[in-house]
PDB file of C-alpha atoms in Angstrom:
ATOM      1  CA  UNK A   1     -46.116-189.674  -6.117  1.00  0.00           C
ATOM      2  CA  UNK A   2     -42.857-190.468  -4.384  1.00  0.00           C
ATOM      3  CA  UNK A   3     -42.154-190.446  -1.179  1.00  0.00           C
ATOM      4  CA  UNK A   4     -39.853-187.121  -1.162  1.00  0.00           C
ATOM      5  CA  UNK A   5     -42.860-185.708  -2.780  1.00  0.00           C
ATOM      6  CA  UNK A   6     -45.601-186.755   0.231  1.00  0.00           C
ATOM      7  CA  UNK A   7     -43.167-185.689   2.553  1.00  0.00           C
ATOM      8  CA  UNK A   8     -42.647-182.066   0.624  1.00  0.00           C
ATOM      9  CA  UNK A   9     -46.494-181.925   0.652  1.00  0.00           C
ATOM     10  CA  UNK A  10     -47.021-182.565   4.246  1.00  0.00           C
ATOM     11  CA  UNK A  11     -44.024-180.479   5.164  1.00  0.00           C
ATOM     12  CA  UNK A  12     -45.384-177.345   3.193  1.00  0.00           C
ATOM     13  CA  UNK A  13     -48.792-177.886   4.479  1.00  0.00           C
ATOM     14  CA  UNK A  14     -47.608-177.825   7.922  1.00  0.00           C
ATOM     15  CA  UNK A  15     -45.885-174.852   7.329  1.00  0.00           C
ATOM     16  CA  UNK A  16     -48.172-172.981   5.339  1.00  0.00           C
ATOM     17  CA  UNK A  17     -51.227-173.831   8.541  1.00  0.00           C
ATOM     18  CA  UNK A  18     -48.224-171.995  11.197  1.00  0.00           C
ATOM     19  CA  UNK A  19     -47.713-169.168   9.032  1.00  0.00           C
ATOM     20  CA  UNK A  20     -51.164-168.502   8.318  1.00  0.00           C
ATOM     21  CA  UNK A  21     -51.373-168.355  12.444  1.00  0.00           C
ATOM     22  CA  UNK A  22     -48.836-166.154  12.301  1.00  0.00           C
ATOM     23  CA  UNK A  23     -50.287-163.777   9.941  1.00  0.00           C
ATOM     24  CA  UNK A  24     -53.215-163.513  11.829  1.00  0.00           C
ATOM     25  CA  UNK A  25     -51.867-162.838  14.873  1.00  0.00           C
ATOM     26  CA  UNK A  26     -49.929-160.053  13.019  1.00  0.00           C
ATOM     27  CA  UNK A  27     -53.214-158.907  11.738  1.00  0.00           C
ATOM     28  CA  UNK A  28     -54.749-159.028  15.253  1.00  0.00           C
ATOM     29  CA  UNK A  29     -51.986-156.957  16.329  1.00  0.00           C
ATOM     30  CA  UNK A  30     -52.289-154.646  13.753  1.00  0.00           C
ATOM     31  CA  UNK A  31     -55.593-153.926  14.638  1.00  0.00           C
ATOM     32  CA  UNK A  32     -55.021-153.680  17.916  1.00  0.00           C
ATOM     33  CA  UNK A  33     -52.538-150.851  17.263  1.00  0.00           C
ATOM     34  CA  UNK A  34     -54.117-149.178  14.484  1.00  0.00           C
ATOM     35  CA  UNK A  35     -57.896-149.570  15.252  1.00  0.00           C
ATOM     36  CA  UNK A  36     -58.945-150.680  11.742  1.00  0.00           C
ATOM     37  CA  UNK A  37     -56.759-152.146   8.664  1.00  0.00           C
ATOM     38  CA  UNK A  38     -55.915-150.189   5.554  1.00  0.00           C
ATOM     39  CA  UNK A  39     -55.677-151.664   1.904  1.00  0.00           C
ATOM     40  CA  UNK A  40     -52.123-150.974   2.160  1.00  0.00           C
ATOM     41  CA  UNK A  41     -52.138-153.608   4.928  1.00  0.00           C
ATOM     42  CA  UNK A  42     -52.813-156.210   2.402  1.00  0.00           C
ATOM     43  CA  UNK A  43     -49.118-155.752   1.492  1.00  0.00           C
ATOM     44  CA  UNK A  44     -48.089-157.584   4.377  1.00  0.00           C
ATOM     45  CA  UNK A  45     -50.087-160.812   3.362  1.00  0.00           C
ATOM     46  CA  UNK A  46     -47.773-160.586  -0.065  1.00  0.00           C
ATOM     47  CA  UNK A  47     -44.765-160.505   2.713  1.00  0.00           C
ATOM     48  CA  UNK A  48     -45.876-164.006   4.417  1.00  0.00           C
ATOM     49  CA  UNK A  49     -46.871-165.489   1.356  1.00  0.00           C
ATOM     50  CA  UNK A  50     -43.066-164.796   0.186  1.00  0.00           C
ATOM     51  CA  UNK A  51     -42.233-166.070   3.572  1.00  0.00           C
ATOM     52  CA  UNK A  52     -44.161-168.966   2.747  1.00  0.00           C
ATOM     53  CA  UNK A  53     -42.227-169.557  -0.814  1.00  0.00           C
ATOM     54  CA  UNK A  54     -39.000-169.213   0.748  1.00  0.00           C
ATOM     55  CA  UNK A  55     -39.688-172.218   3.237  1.00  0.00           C
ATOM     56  CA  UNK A  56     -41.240-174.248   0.854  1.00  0.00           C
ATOM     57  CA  UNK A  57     -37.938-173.514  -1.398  1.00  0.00           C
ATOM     58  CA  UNK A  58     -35.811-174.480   2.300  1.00  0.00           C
ATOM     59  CA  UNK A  59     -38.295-177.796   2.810  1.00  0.00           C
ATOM     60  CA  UNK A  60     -37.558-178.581  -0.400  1.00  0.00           C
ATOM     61  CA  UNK A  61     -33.420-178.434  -0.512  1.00  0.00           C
ATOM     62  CA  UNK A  62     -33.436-180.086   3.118  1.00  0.00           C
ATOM     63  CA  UNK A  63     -34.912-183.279   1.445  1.00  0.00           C
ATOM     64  CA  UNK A  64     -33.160-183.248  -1.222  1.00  0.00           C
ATOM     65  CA  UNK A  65     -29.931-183.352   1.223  1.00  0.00           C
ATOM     66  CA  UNK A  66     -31.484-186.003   3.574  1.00  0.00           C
ATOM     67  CA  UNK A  67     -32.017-188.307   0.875  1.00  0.00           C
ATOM     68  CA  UNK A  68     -28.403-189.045   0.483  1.00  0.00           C
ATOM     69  CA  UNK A  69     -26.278-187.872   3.671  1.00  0.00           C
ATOM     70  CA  UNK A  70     -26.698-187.455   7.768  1.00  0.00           C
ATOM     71  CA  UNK A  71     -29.278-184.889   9.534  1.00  0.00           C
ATOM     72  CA  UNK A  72     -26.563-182.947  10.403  1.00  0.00           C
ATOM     73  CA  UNK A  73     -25.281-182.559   7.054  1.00  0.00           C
ATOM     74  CA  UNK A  74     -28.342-181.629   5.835  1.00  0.00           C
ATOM     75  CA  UNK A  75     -28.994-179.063   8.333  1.00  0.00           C
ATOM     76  CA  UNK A  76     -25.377-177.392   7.032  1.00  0.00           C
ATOM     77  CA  UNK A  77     -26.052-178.067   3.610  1.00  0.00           C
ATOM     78  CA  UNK A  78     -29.406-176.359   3.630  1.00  0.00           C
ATOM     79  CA  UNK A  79     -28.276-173.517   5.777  1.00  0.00           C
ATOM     80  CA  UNK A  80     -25.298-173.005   3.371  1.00  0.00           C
ATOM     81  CA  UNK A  81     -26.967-172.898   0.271  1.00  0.00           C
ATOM     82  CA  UNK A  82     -29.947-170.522   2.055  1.00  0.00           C
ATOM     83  CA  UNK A  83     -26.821-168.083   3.071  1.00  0.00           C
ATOM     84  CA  UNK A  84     -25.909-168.209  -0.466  1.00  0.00           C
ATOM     85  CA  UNK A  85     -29.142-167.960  -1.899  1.00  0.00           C
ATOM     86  CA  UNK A  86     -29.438-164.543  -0.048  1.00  0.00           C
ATOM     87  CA  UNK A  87     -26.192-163.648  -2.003  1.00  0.00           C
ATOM     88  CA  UNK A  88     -27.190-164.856  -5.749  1.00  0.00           C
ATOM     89  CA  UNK A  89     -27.396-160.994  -7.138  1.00  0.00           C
ATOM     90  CA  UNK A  90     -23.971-159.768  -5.542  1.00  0.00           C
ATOM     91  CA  UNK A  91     -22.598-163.342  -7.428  1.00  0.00           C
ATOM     92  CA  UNK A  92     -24.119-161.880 -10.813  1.00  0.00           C
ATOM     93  CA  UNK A  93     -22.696-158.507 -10.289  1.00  0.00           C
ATOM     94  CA  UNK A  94     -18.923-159.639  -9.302  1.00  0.00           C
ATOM     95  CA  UNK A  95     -16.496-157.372 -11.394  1.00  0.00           C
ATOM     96  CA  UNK A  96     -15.551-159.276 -14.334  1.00  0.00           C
ATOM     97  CA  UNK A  97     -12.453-157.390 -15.000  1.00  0.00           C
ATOM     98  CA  UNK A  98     -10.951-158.994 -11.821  1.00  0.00           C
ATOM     99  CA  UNK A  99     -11.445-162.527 -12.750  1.00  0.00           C
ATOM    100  CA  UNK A 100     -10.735-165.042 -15.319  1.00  0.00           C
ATOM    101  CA  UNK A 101     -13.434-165.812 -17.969  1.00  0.00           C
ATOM    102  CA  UNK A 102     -13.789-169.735 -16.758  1.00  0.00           C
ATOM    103  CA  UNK A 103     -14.186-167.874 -13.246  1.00  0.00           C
ATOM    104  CA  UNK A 104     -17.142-165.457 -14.568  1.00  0.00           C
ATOM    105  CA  UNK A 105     -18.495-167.919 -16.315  1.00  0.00           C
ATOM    106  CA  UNK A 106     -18.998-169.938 -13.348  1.00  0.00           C
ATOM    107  CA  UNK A 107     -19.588-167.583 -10.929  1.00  0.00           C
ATOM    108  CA  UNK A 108     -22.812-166.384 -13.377  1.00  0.00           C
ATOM    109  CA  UNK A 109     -23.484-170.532 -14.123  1.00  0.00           C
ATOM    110  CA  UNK A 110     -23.714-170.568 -10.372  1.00  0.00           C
ATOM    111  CA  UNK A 111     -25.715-167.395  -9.689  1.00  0.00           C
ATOM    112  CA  UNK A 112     -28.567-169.364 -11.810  1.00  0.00           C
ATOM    113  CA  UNK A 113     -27.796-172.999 -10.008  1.00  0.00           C
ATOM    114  CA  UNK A 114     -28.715-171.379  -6.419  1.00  0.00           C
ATOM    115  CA  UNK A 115     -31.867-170.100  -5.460  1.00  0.00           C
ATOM    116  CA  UNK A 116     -32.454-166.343  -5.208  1.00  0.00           C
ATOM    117  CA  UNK A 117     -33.912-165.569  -2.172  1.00  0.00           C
ATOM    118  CA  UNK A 118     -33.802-162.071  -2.752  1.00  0.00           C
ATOM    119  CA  UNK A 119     -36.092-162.212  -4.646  1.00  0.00           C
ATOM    120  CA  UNK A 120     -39.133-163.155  -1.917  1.00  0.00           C
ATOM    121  CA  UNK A 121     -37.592-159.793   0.151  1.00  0.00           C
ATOM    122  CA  UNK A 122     -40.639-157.240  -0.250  1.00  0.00           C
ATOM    123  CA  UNK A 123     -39.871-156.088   3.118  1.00  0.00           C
ATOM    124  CA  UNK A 124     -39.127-152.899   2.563  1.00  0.00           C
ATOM    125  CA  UNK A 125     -42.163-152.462   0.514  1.00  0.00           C
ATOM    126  CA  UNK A 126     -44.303-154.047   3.447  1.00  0.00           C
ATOM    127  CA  UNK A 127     -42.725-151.704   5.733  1.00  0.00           C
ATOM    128  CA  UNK A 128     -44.359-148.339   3.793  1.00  0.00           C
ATOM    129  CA  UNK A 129     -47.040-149.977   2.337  1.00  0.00           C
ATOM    130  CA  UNK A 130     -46.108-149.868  -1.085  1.00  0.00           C
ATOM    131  CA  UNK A 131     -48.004-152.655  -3.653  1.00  0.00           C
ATOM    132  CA  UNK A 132     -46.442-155.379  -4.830  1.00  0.00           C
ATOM    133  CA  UNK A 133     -46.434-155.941  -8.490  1.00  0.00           C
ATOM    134  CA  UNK A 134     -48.937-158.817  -9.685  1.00  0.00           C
ATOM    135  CA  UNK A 135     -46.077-159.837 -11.975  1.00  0.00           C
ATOM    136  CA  UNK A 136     -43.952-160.113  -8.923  1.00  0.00           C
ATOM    137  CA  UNK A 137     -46.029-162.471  -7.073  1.00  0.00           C
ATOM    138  CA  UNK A 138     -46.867-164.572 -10.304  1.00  0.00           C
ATOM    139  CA  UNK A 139     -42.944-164.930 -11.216  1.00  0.00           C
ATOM    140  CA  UNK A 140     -42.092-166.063  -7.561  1.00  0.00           C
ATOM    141  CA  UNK A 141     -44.849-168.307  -7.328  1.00  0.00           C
ATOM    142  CA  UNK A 142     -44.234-170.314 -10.492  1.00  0.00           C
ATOM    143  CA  UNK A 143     -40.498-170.060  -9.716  1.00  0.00           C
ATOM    144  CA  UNK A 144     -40.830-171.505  -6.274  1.00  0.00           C
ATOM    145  CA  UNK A 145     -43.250-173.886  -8.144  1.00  0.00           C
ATOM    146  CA  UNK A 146     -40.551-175.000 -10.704  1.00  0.00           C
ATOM    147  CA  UNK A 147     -37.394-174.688  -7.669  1.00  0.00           C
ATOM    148  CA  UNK A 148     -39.277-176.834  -6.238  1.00  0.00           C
ATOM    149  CA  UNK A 149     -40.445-179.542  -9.157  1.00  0.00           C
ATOM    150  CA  UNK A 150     -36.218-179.273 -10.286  1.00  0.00           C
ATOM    151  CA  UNK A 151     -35.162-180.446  -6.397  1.00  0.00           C
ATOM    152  CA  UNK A 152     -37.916-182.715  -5.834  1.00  0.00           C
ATOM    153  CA  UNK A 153     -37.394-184.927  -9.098  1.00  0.00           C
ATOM    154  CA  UNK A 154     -33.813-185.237  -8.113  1.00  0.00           C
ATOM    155  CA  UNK A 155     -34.906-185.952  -4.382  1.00  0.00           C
ATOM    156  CA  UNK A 156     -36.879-188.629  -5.405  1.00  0.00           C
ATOM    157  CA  UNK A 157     -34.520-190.171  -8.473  1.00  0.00           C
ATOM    158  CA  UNK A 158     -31.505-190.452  -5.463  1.00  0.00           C
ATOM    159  CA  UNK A 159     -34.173-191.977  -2.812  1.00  0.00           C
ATOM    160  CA  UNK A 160     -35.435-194.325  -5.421  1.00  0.00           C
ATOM    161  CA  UNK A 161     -31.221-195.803  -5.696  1.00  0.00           C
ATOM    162  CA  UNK A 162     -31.382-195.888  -2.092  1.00  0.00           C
ATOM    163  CA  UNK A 163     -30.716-199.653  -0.669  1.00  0.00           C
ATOM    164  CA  UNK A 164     -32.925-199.636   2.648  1.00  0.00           C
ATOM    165  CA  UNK A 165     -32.195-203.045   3.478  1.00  0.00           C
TER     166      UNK A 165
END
């Protein structure tokens, strides 16, 4: 296991110990409000878990930047393509008729390059306790899982040409 790999591990794990915090102080709260929890209220577990998938997909980006330019660089880099990310379906559904076809065909090559973050946002569904699909939850796991696999290899192929002497 490389290094951009333990790193993305202990990151995650980090991460994943806050959130869970988080989610059950939300829970606490919940109850505090409410006087007892609902099934619907399970719905808002799905929410941090998708939470959870989106910073693992943001851990994941910022070390692939840091492996080859300067902290601050990353931070943009990773911010930018987060921004973007939340953006992927408006890319896909640009009017074609306006552009050239090299210019739709990259702006749909690029809506598949960048992560779609819109696709963790079950907040609305959280909010009126509607279920989330067990499809959805499967897709975004295994696509956070294979994001993350993608970025990570390539983390770890430009650390590994790194001169650290």
């Amino acid at each position: 296991m490389g290094i951009p790999a333990r790193k993305f591990g202990g990151l995650v794990l980090t991460l994943a110990v806050n959130t869970a915090a988080m989610a059950l102080g939300l829970l606490l709260a919940m109850l505090c409000v409410k006087h007892s929890l609902e099934r619907s209220d399970t719905v808002m577990l799905v929410a941090v878990y998708f939470i959870l998938l989106k910073l693992a997909l943001i851990v994941a980006l910022a070390l692939l930047f840091s492996c080859f330019t300067t902290p601050l660089l990353a931070i943009l880099f990773t911010v930018g393509l987060y921004i973007a990310g939340l953006y992927v379906q408006e890319l896909r559904n640009l009017p074609i008729e306006v552009m050239s076809p090299g210019m739709s065909a990259f702006t749909k090559w690029l809506s598949y390059l960048l992560p779609n973050f819109e696709n963790f946002n079950v907040m609305a569904m959280a909010a009126h306790g509607r279920a989330v699909p067990g499809a959805l939850i499967l897709q975004n796991t295994l696509y956070t899982m294979v994001y993350c696999a993608i970025v990570l290899t390539a983390a770890a192929a430009v650390f590994s040409r790194r001169n650290l002497k």
